[in-house]
């Protein structure tokens, strides 16, 4: 009984004292925001046909559907072209700022608004990757995804150092951003633009009020207990959201695998052959012909895909087997991106898979990225002294690089 109580108290302390998986959450943030940003940039010339007034799914049809299912889309607030262009640009900007980790809590909400607004505007535009992004953009709002590899982390580090030196630091950008978004939220609520399903309005108001409470406690409350309580609540919400993301990824693979087993083409080992010969999924016909030329290869890939997807949820408790299957699935999605021409679907699935990557691997990856960035910046900052200046003195010209130059950026 004592051992059980000790294990239970340890588990509770682990869940409440810290936000687990900071590197995994950062990779998820970077992965999904980059996926959506790249998609918006690639489809920028075709944005009017996909989600705008020139699309086959007109604004009136979308309005009729949304009035029935209660889905959220800010594009339904107006059918004007200017409003569409503005929202499209803001969606891309929110994705970029979330990718960089600037005001991640606010940007995650705006990122969610952008994804839901565009996807719910034209529900027939997209694939399985869009469905994953649709769900994950909501889960990201509940996470503390800016702990590492973000501008927020760098700002927090600099603020702590400044306060340690006795300097008074006051954040003016956060309250200003909160005020502007609050005015927008109040306006659209009064105008009835948030009518429909209550999930998104409650989430928007909840995050806005929580941010106000967090700022007020840090600004006016002198004791440490209220801030500790808020940290505990935020950690619990973050860890719960991280668990939901992991469960969602497992559910996606398990469902896909078990449905494949029921298909006759997957049972006889020929299912992979057919998409390789569809014009819509054949950006590289010669490569598709090469991969499908061997019937043994097609059989192995078909059965291997089903086996990996069905087995993956059951291997989470075995680290080595899980890492092997995880590498196999990431490789599979990379191949799908190239061979079948589905880069954004693959990027979304790889971002979802990243929640299971080992922390040690992510730390090494971050260290290498930081070293590569430092070498790149140092190379660009190298200068050469003129020859006349070197000959004019008998002393050594010294190191042409500035020894006082330091690099401040993301840390792993």
mmCIF file of N, CA, C and O in Angstrom, residues 68-134:
data_model
loop_
_atom_site.group_PDB
_atom_site.id
_atom_site.type_symbol
_atom_site.label_atom_id
_atom_site.label_comp_id
_atom_site.label_asym_id
_atom_site.label_seq_id
_atom_site.Cartn_x
_atom_site.Cartn_y
_atom_site.Cartn_z
ATOM 1 N N UNK A 68 -26.313 24.906 -40.665
ATOM 2 C CA UNK A 68 -26.871 23.612 -40.261
ATOM 3 C C UNK A 68 -25.993 22.888 -39.243
ATOM 4 O O UNK A 68 -26.486 22.390 -38.223
ATOM 5 N N UNK A 69 -24.683 22.845 -39.514
ATOM 6 C CA UNK A 69 -23.797 22.086 -38.619
ATOM 7 C C UNK A 69 -23.140 22.940 -37.544
ATOM 8 O O UNK A 69 -22.477 22.410 -36.651
ATOM 9 N N UNK A 70 -23.275 24.260 -37.603
ATOM 10 C CA UNK A 70 -22.742 25.125 -36.559
ATOM 11 C C UNK A 70 -21.242 25.253 -36.549
ATOM 12 O O UNK A 70 -20.661 25.666 -35.532
ATOM 13 N N UNK A 71 -20.557 24.926 -37.645
ATOM 14 C CA UNK A 71 -19.099 25.021 -37.689
ATOM 15 C C UNK A 71 -18.659 26.475 -37.655
ATOM 16 O O UNK A 71 -19.408 27.390 -38.021
ATOM 17 N N UNK A 72 -17.425 26.681 -37.221
ATOM 18 C CA UNK A 72 -16.874 28.039 -37.110
ATOM 19 C C UNK A 72 -16.080 28.384 -38.361
ATOM 20 O O UNK A 72 -15.249 27.600 -38.826
ATOM 21 N N UNK A 73 -16.334 29.586 -38.901
ATOM 22 C CA UNK A 73 -15.537 30.108 -39.996
ATOM 23 C C UNK A 73 -15.682 31.614 -40.017
ATOM 24 O O UNK A 73 -16.781 32.152 -40.226
ATOM 25 N N UNK A 74 -14.578 32.310 -39.796
ATOM 26 C CA UNK A 74 -14.612 33.769 -39.831
ATOM 27 C C UNK A 74 -14.884 34.298 -41.233
ATOM 28 O O UNK A 74 -15.289 35.456 -41.385
ATOM 29 N N UNK A 75 -14.697 33.486 -42.269
ATOM 30 C CA UNK A 75 -15.005 33.916 -43.624
ATOM 31 C C UNK A 75 -16.499 34.083 -43.847
ATOM 32 O O UNK A 75 -16.910 34.713 -44.832
ATOM 33 N N UNK A 76 -17.298 33.531 -42.957
ATOM 34 C CA UNK A 76 -18.742 33.698 -43.063
ATOM 35 C C UNK A 76 -19.225 35.033 -42.506
ATOM 36 O O UNK A 76 -20.410 35.344 -42.567
ATOM 37 N N UNK A 77 -18.319 35.799 -41.933
ATOM 38 C CA UNK A 77 -18.717 37.102 -41.410
ATOM 39 C C UNK A 77 -18.958 38.109 -42.527
ATOM 40 O O UNK A 77 -19.644 39.109 -42.333
ATOM 41 N N UNK A 78 -18.378 37.869 -43.682
ATOM 42 C CA UNK A 78 -18.567 38.758 -44.831
ATOM 43 C C UNK A 78 -18.222 37.988 -46.097
ATOM 44 O O UNK A 78 -17.339 37.123 -46.086
ATOM 45 N N UNK A 79 -18.913 38.296 -47.178
ATOM 46 C CA UNK A 79 -18.613 37.663 -48.462
ATOM 47 C C UNK A 79 -17.775 38.561 -49.358
ATOM 48 O O UNK A 79 -17.630 38.294 -50.558
ATOM 49 N N UNK A 80 -17.212 39.612 -48.795
ATOM 50 C CA UNK A 80 -16.396 40.527 -49.583
ATOM 51 C C UNK A 80 -15.022 39.966 -49.898
ATOM 52 O O UNK A 80 -14.446 39.192 -49.130
ATOM 53 N N UNK A 81 -14.492 40.395 -51.021
ATOM 54 C CA UNK A 81 -13.161 39.944 -51.440
ATOM 55 C C UNK A 81 -12.068 40.498 -50.524
ATOM 56 O O UNK A 81 -11.098 39.809 -50.229
ATOM 57 N N UNK A 82 -12.235 41.732 -50.058
ATOM 58 C CA UNK A 82 -11.232 42.326 -49.186
ATOM 59 C C UNK A 82 -11.132 41.558 -47.873
ATOM 60 O O UNK A 82 -10.023 41.340 -47.360
ATOM 61 N N UNK A 83 -12.259 41.168 -47.309
ATOM 62 C CA UNK A 83 -12.241 40.415 -46.056
ATOM 63 C C UNK A 83 -11.554 39.068 -46.242
ATOM 64 O O UNK A 83 -10.785 38.620 -45.388
ATOM 65 N N UNK A 84 -11.811 38.419 -47.372
ATOM 66 C CA UNK A 84 -11.156 37.143 -47.633
ATOM 67 C C UNK A 84 -9.648 37.321 -47.746
ATOM 68 O O UNK A 84 -8.881 36.543 -47.152
ATOM 69 N N UNK A 85 -9.202 38.323 -48.500
ATOM 70 C CA UNK A 85 -7.766 38.534 -48.670
ATOM 71 C C UNK A 85 -7.109 38.856 -47.330
ATOM 72 O O UNK A 85 -6.008 38.378 -47.024
ATOM 73 N N UNK A 86 -7.783 39.665 -46.527
ATOM 74 C CA UNK A 86 -7.228 40.027 -45.218
ATOM 75 C C UNK A 86 -7.081 38.814 -44.324
ATOM 76 O O UNK A 86 -6.038 38.615 -43.681
ATOM 77 N N UNK A 87 -8.113 37.994 -44.269
ATOM 78 C CA UNK A 87 -8.060 36.818 -43.409
ATOM 79 C C UNK A 87 -7.025 35.808 -43.897
ATOM 80 O O UNK A 87 -6.349 35.160 -43.088
ATOM 81 N N UNK A 88 -6.878 35.675 -45.194
ATOM 82 C CA UNK A 88 -5.881 34.743 -45.742
ATOM 83 C C UNK A 88 -4.470 35.182 -45.346
ATOM 84 O O UNK A 88 -3.652 34.354 -44.919
ATOM 85 N N UNK A 89 -4.196 36.477 -45.466
ATOM 86 C CA UNK A 89 -2.874 36.993 -45.088
ATOM 87 C C UNK A 89 -2.655 36.855 -43.588
ATOM 88 O O UNK A 89 -1.557 36.478 -43.133
ATOM 89 N N UNK A 90 -3.680 37.140 -42.784
ATOM 90 C CA UNK A 90 -3.545 37.007 -41.333
ATOM 91 C C UNK A 90 -3.325 35.551 -40.930
ATOM 92 O O UNK A 90 -2.585 35.281 -39.980
ATOM 93 N N UNK A 91 -3.951 34.623 -41.633
ATOM 94 C CA UNK A 91 -3.732 33.203 -41.340
ATOM 95 C C UNK A 91 -2.284 32.808 -41.609
ATOM 96 O O UNK A 91 -1.665 32.077 -40.819
ATOM 97 N N UNK A 92 -1.731 33.298 -42.713
ATOM 98 C CA UNK A 92 -0.327 33.020 -43.017
ATOM 99 C C UNK A 92 0.597 33.678 -42.003
ATOM 100 O O UNK A 92 1.593 33.075 -41.561
ATOM 101 N N UNK A 93 0.289 34.908 -41.591
ATOM 102 C CA UNK A 93 1.116 35.606 -40.619
ATOM 103 C C UNK A 93 1.081 34.922 -39.259
ATOM 104 O O UNK A 93 2.122 34.779 -38.594
ATOM 105 N N UNK A 94 -0.100 34.479 -38.830
ATOM 106 C CA UNK A 94 -0.209 33.760 -37.557
ATOM 107 C C UNK A 94 0.583 32.459 -37.598
ATOM 108 O O UNK A 94 1.218 32.074 -36.606
ATOM 109 N N UNK A 95 0.577 31.784 -38.737
ATOM 110 C CA UNK A 95 1.351 30.550 -38.875
ATOM 111 C C UNK A 95 2.848 30.825 -38.752
ATOM 112 O O UNK A 95 3.575 30.080 -38.090
ATOM 113 N N UNK A 96 3.307 31.910 -39.377
ATOM 114 C CA UNK A 96 4.723 32.259 -39.307
ATOM 115 C C UNK A 96 5.133 32.609 -37.883
ATOM 116 O O UNK A 96 6.185 32.157 -37.401
ATOM 117 N N UNK A 97 4.332 33.397 -37.198
ATOM 118 C CA UNK A 97 4.675 33.797 -35.834
ATOM 119 C C UNK A 97 4.602 32.608 -34.872
ATOM 120 O O UNK A 97 5.406 32.523 -33.932
ATOM 121 N N UNK A 98 3.677 31.704 -35.096
ATOM 122 C CA UNK A 98 3.640 30.500 -34.264
ATOM 123 C C UNK A 98 4.848 29.624 -34.545
ATOM 124 O O UNK A 98 5.408 29.001 -33.629
ATOM 125 N N UNK A 99 5.262 29.557 -35.786
ATOM 126 C CA UNK A 99 6.466 28.805 -36.140
ATOM 127 C C UNK A 99 7.682 29.358 -35.411
ATOM 128 O O UNK A 99 8.515 28.593 -34.892
ATOM 129 N N UNK A 100 7.793 30.665 -35.332
ATOM 130 C CA UNK A 100 8.917 31.303 -34.641
ATOM 131 C C UNK A 100 8.758 31.276 -33.124
ATOM 132 O O UNK A 100 9.726 31.522 -32.403
ATOM 133 N N UNK A 101 7.558 31.006 -32.652
ATOM 134 C CA UNK A 101 7.328 30.955 -31.212
ATOM 135 C C UNK A 101 7.180 32.317 -30.577
ATOM 136 O O UNK A 101 7.594 32.525 -29.442
ATOM 137 N N UNK A 102 6.577 33.277 -31.281
ATOM 138 C CA UNK A 102 6.346 34.616 -30.745
ATOM 139 C C UNK A 102 4.936 34.688 -30.180
ATOM 140 O O UNK A 102 3.966 34.489 -30.912
ATOM 141 N N UNK A 103 4.817 34.916 -28.851
ATOM 142 C CA UNK A 103 3.518 34.977 -28.182
ATOM 143 C C UNK A 103 2.702 33.727 -28.546
ATOM 144 O O UNK A 103 1.599 33.804 -29.091
ATOM 145 N N UNK A 104 3.272 32.586 -28.211
ATOM 146 C CA UNK A 104 2.725 31.321 -28.701
ATOM 147 C C UNK A 104 1.289 31.071 -28.260
ATOM 148 O O UNK A 104 0.504 30.474 -29.003
ATOM 149 N N UNK A 105 0.937 31.492 -27.051
ATOM 150 C CA UNK A 105 -0.438 31.260 -26.610
ATOM 151 C C UNK A 105 -1.429 32.012 -27.489
ATOM 152 O O UNK A 105 -2.430 31.448 -27.955
ATOM 153 N N UNK A 106 -1.150 33.265 -27.763
ATOM 154 C CA UNK A 106 -2.037 34.055 -28.616
ATOM 155 C C UNK A 106 -1.987 33.583 -30.049
ATOM 156 O O UNK A 106 -3.030 33.441 -30.714
ATOM 157 N N UNK A 107 -0.786 33.310 -30.551
ATOM 158 C CA UNK A 107 -0.667 32.883 -31.938
ATOM 159 C C UNK A 107 -1.286 31.518 -32.175
ATOM 160 O O UNK A 107 -1.786 31.237 -33.274
ATOM 161 N N UNK A 108 -1.273 30.641 -31.165
ATOM 162 C CA UNK A 108 -1.922 29.346 -31.336
ATOM 163 C C UNK A 108 -3.428 29.502 -31.504
ATOM 164 O O UNK A 108 -4.057 28.771 -32.285
ATOM 165 N N UNK A 109 -4.018 30.480 -30.803
ATOM 166 C CA UNK A 109 -5.448 30.750 -30.972
ATOM 167 C C UNK A 109 -5.728 31.319 -32.362
ATOM 168 O O UNK A 109 -6.661 30.884 -33.050
ATOM 169 N N UNK A 110 -4.924 32.283 -32.795
ATOM 170 C CA UNK A 110 -5.118 32.844 -34.129
ATOM 171 C C UNK A 110 -4.837 31.810 -35.216
ATOM 172 O O UNK A 110 -5.486 31.820 -36.271
ATOM 173 N N UNK A 111 -3.874 30.942 -34.973
ATOM 174 C CA UNK A 111 -3.598 29.849 -35.913
ATOM 175 C C UNK A 111 -4.819 28.943 -36.039
ATOM 176 O O UNK A 111 -5.206 28.551 -37.147
ATOM 177 N N UNK A 112 -5.445 28.611 -34.913
ATOM 178 C CA UNK A 112 -6.660 27.801 -34.935
ATOM 179 C C UNK A 112 -7.771 28.496 -35.701
ATOM 180 O O UNK A 112 -8.477 27.870 -36.511
ATOM 181 N N UNK A 113 -7.938 29.800 -35.472
ATOM 182 C CA UNK A 113 -8.977 30.550 -36.172
ATOM 183 C C UNK A 113 -8.741 30.521 -37.680
ATOM 184 O O UNK A 113 -9.675 30.334 -38.477
ATOM 185 N N UNK A 114 -7.491 30.683 -38.100
ATOM 186 C CA UNK A 114 -7.182 30.654 -39.527
ATOM 187 C C UNK A 114 -7.447 29.300 -40.156
ATOM 188 O O UNK A 114 -8.031 29.207 -41.244
ATOM 189 N N UNK A 115 -7.034 28.244 -39.486
ATOM 190 C CA UNK A 115 -7.237 26.894 -40.034
ATOM 191 C C UNK A 115 -8.717 26.571 -40.132
ATOM 192 O O UNK A 115 -9.213 26.107 -41.175
ATOM 193 N N UNK A 116 -9.453 26.786 -39.055
ATOM 194 C CA UNK A 116 -10.879 26.456 -39.057
ATOM 195 C C UNK A 116 -11.646 27.320 -40.050
ATOM 196 O O UNK A 116 -12.572 26.832 -40.723
ATOM 197 N N UNK A 117 -11.287 28.591 -40.159
ATOM 198 C CA UNK A 117 -12.017 29.485 -41.060
ATOM 199 C C UNK A 117 -11.880 29.049 -42.514
ATOM 200 O O UNK A 117 -12.874 28.992 -43.252
ATOM 201 N N UNK A 118 -10.679 28.732 -42.936
ATOM 202 C CA UNK A 118 -10.463 28.351 -44.326
ATOM 203 C C UNK A 118 -10.978 26.948 -44.622
ATOM 204 O O UNK A 118 -11.637 26.720 -45.643
ATOM 205 N N UNK A 119 -10.700 26.011 -43.744
ATOM 206 C CA UNK A 119 -11.129 24.643 -44.012
ATOM 207 C C UNK A 119 -12.648 24.491 -43.946
ATOM 208 O O UNK A 119 -13.231 23.769 -44.766
ATOM 209 N N UNK A 120 -13.292 25.156 -43.008
ATOM 210 C CA UNK A 120 -14.753 25.063 -42.926
ATOM 211 C C UNK A 120 -15.446 25.868 -44.015
ATOM 212 O O UNK A 120 -16.631 25.645 -44.283
ATOM 213 N N UNK A 121 -14.734 26.785 -44.632
ATOM 214 C CA UNK A 121 -15.307 27.542 -45.749
ATOM 215 C C UNK A 121 -15.512 26.648 -46.961
ATOM 216 O O UNK A 121 -16.545 26.743 -47.660
ATOM 217 N N UNK A 122 -14.551 25.780 -47.253
ATOM 218 C CA UNK A 122 -14.652 24.861 -48.391
ATOM 219 C C UNK A 122 -14.277 23.471 -47.904
ATOM 220 O O UNK A 122 -13.093 23.106 -47.885
ATOM 221 N N UNK A 123 -15.279 22.716 -47.495
ATOM 222 C CA UNK A 123 -15.013 21.441 -46.828
ATOM 223 C C UNK A 123 -14.532 20.365 -47.785
ATOM 224 O O UNK A 123 -13.997 19.342 -47.344
ATOM 225 N N UNK A 124 -14.713 20.560 -49.087
ATOM 226 C CA UNK A 124 -14.307 19.539 -50.046
ATOM 227 C C UNK A 124 -12.882 19.745 -50.547
ATOM 228 O O UNK A 124 -12.423 18.999 -51.412
ATOM 229 N N UNK A 125 -12.218 20.774 -50.059
ATOM 230 C CA UNK A 125 -10.832 21.032 -50.436
ATOM 231 C C UNK A 125 -9.925 20.465 -49.352
ATOM 232 O O UNK A 125 -9.845 21.018 -48.254
ATOM 233 N N UNK A 126 -9.248 19.395 -49.614
ATOM 234 C CA UNK A 126 -8.326 18.851 -48.622
ATOM 235 C C UNK A 126 -8.249 17.344 -48.679
ATOM 236 O O UNK A 126 -8.872 16.683 -49.523
ATOM 237 N N UNK A 127 -7.449 16.800 -47.776
ATOM 238 C CA UNK A 127 -7.261 15.360 -47.688
ATOM 239 C C UNK A 127 -7.124 14.983 -46.222
ATOM 240 O O UNK A 127 -7.481 15.762 -45.326
ATOM 241 N N UNK A 128 -6.588 13.787 -45.973
ATOM 242 C CA UNK A 128 -6.442 13.336 -44.593
ATOM 243 C C UNK A 128 -5.530 14.213 -43.773
ATOM 244 O O UNK A 128 -5.729 14.362 -42.557
ATOM 245 N N UNK A 129 -4.534 14.809 -44.399
ATOM 246 C CA UNK A 129 -3.650 15.709 -43.672
ATOM 247 C C UNK A 129 -4.369 16.929 -43.145
ATOM 248 O O UNK A 129 -4.077 17.420 -42.050
ATOM 249 N N UNK A 130 -5.352 17.418 -43.908
ATOM 250 C CA UNK A 130 -6.141 18.557 -43.440
ATOM 251 C C UNK A 130 -6.987 18.185 -42.228
ATOM 252 O O UNK A 130 -7.196 19.009 -41.336
ATOM 253 N N UNK A 131 -7.498 16.956 -42.195
ATOM 254 C CA UNK A 131 -8.259 16.520 -41.028
ATOM 255 C C UNK A 131 -7.384 16.477 -39.779
ATOM 256 O O UNK A 131 -7.812 16.875 -38.688
ATOM 257 N N UNK A 132 -6.158 15.996 -39.933
ATOM 258 C CA UNK A 132 -5.229 15.966 -38.806
ATOM 259 C C UNK A 132 -4.914 17.380 -38.339
ATOM 260 O O UNK A 132 -4.917 17.681 -37.135
ATOM 261 N N UNK A 133 -4.642 18.271 -39.277
ATOM 262 C CA UNK A 133 -4.356 19.658 -38.933
ATOM 263 C C UNK A 133 -5.554 20.325 -38.270
ATOM 264 O O UNK A 133 -5.400 21.130 -37.346
ATOM 265 N N UNK A 134 -6.742 19.982 -38.723
ATOM 266 C CA UNK A 134 -7.975 20.534 -38.160
ATOM 267 C C UNK A 134 -8.078 20.206 -36.673
ATOM 268 O O UNK A 134 -8.452 21.063 -35.862
#
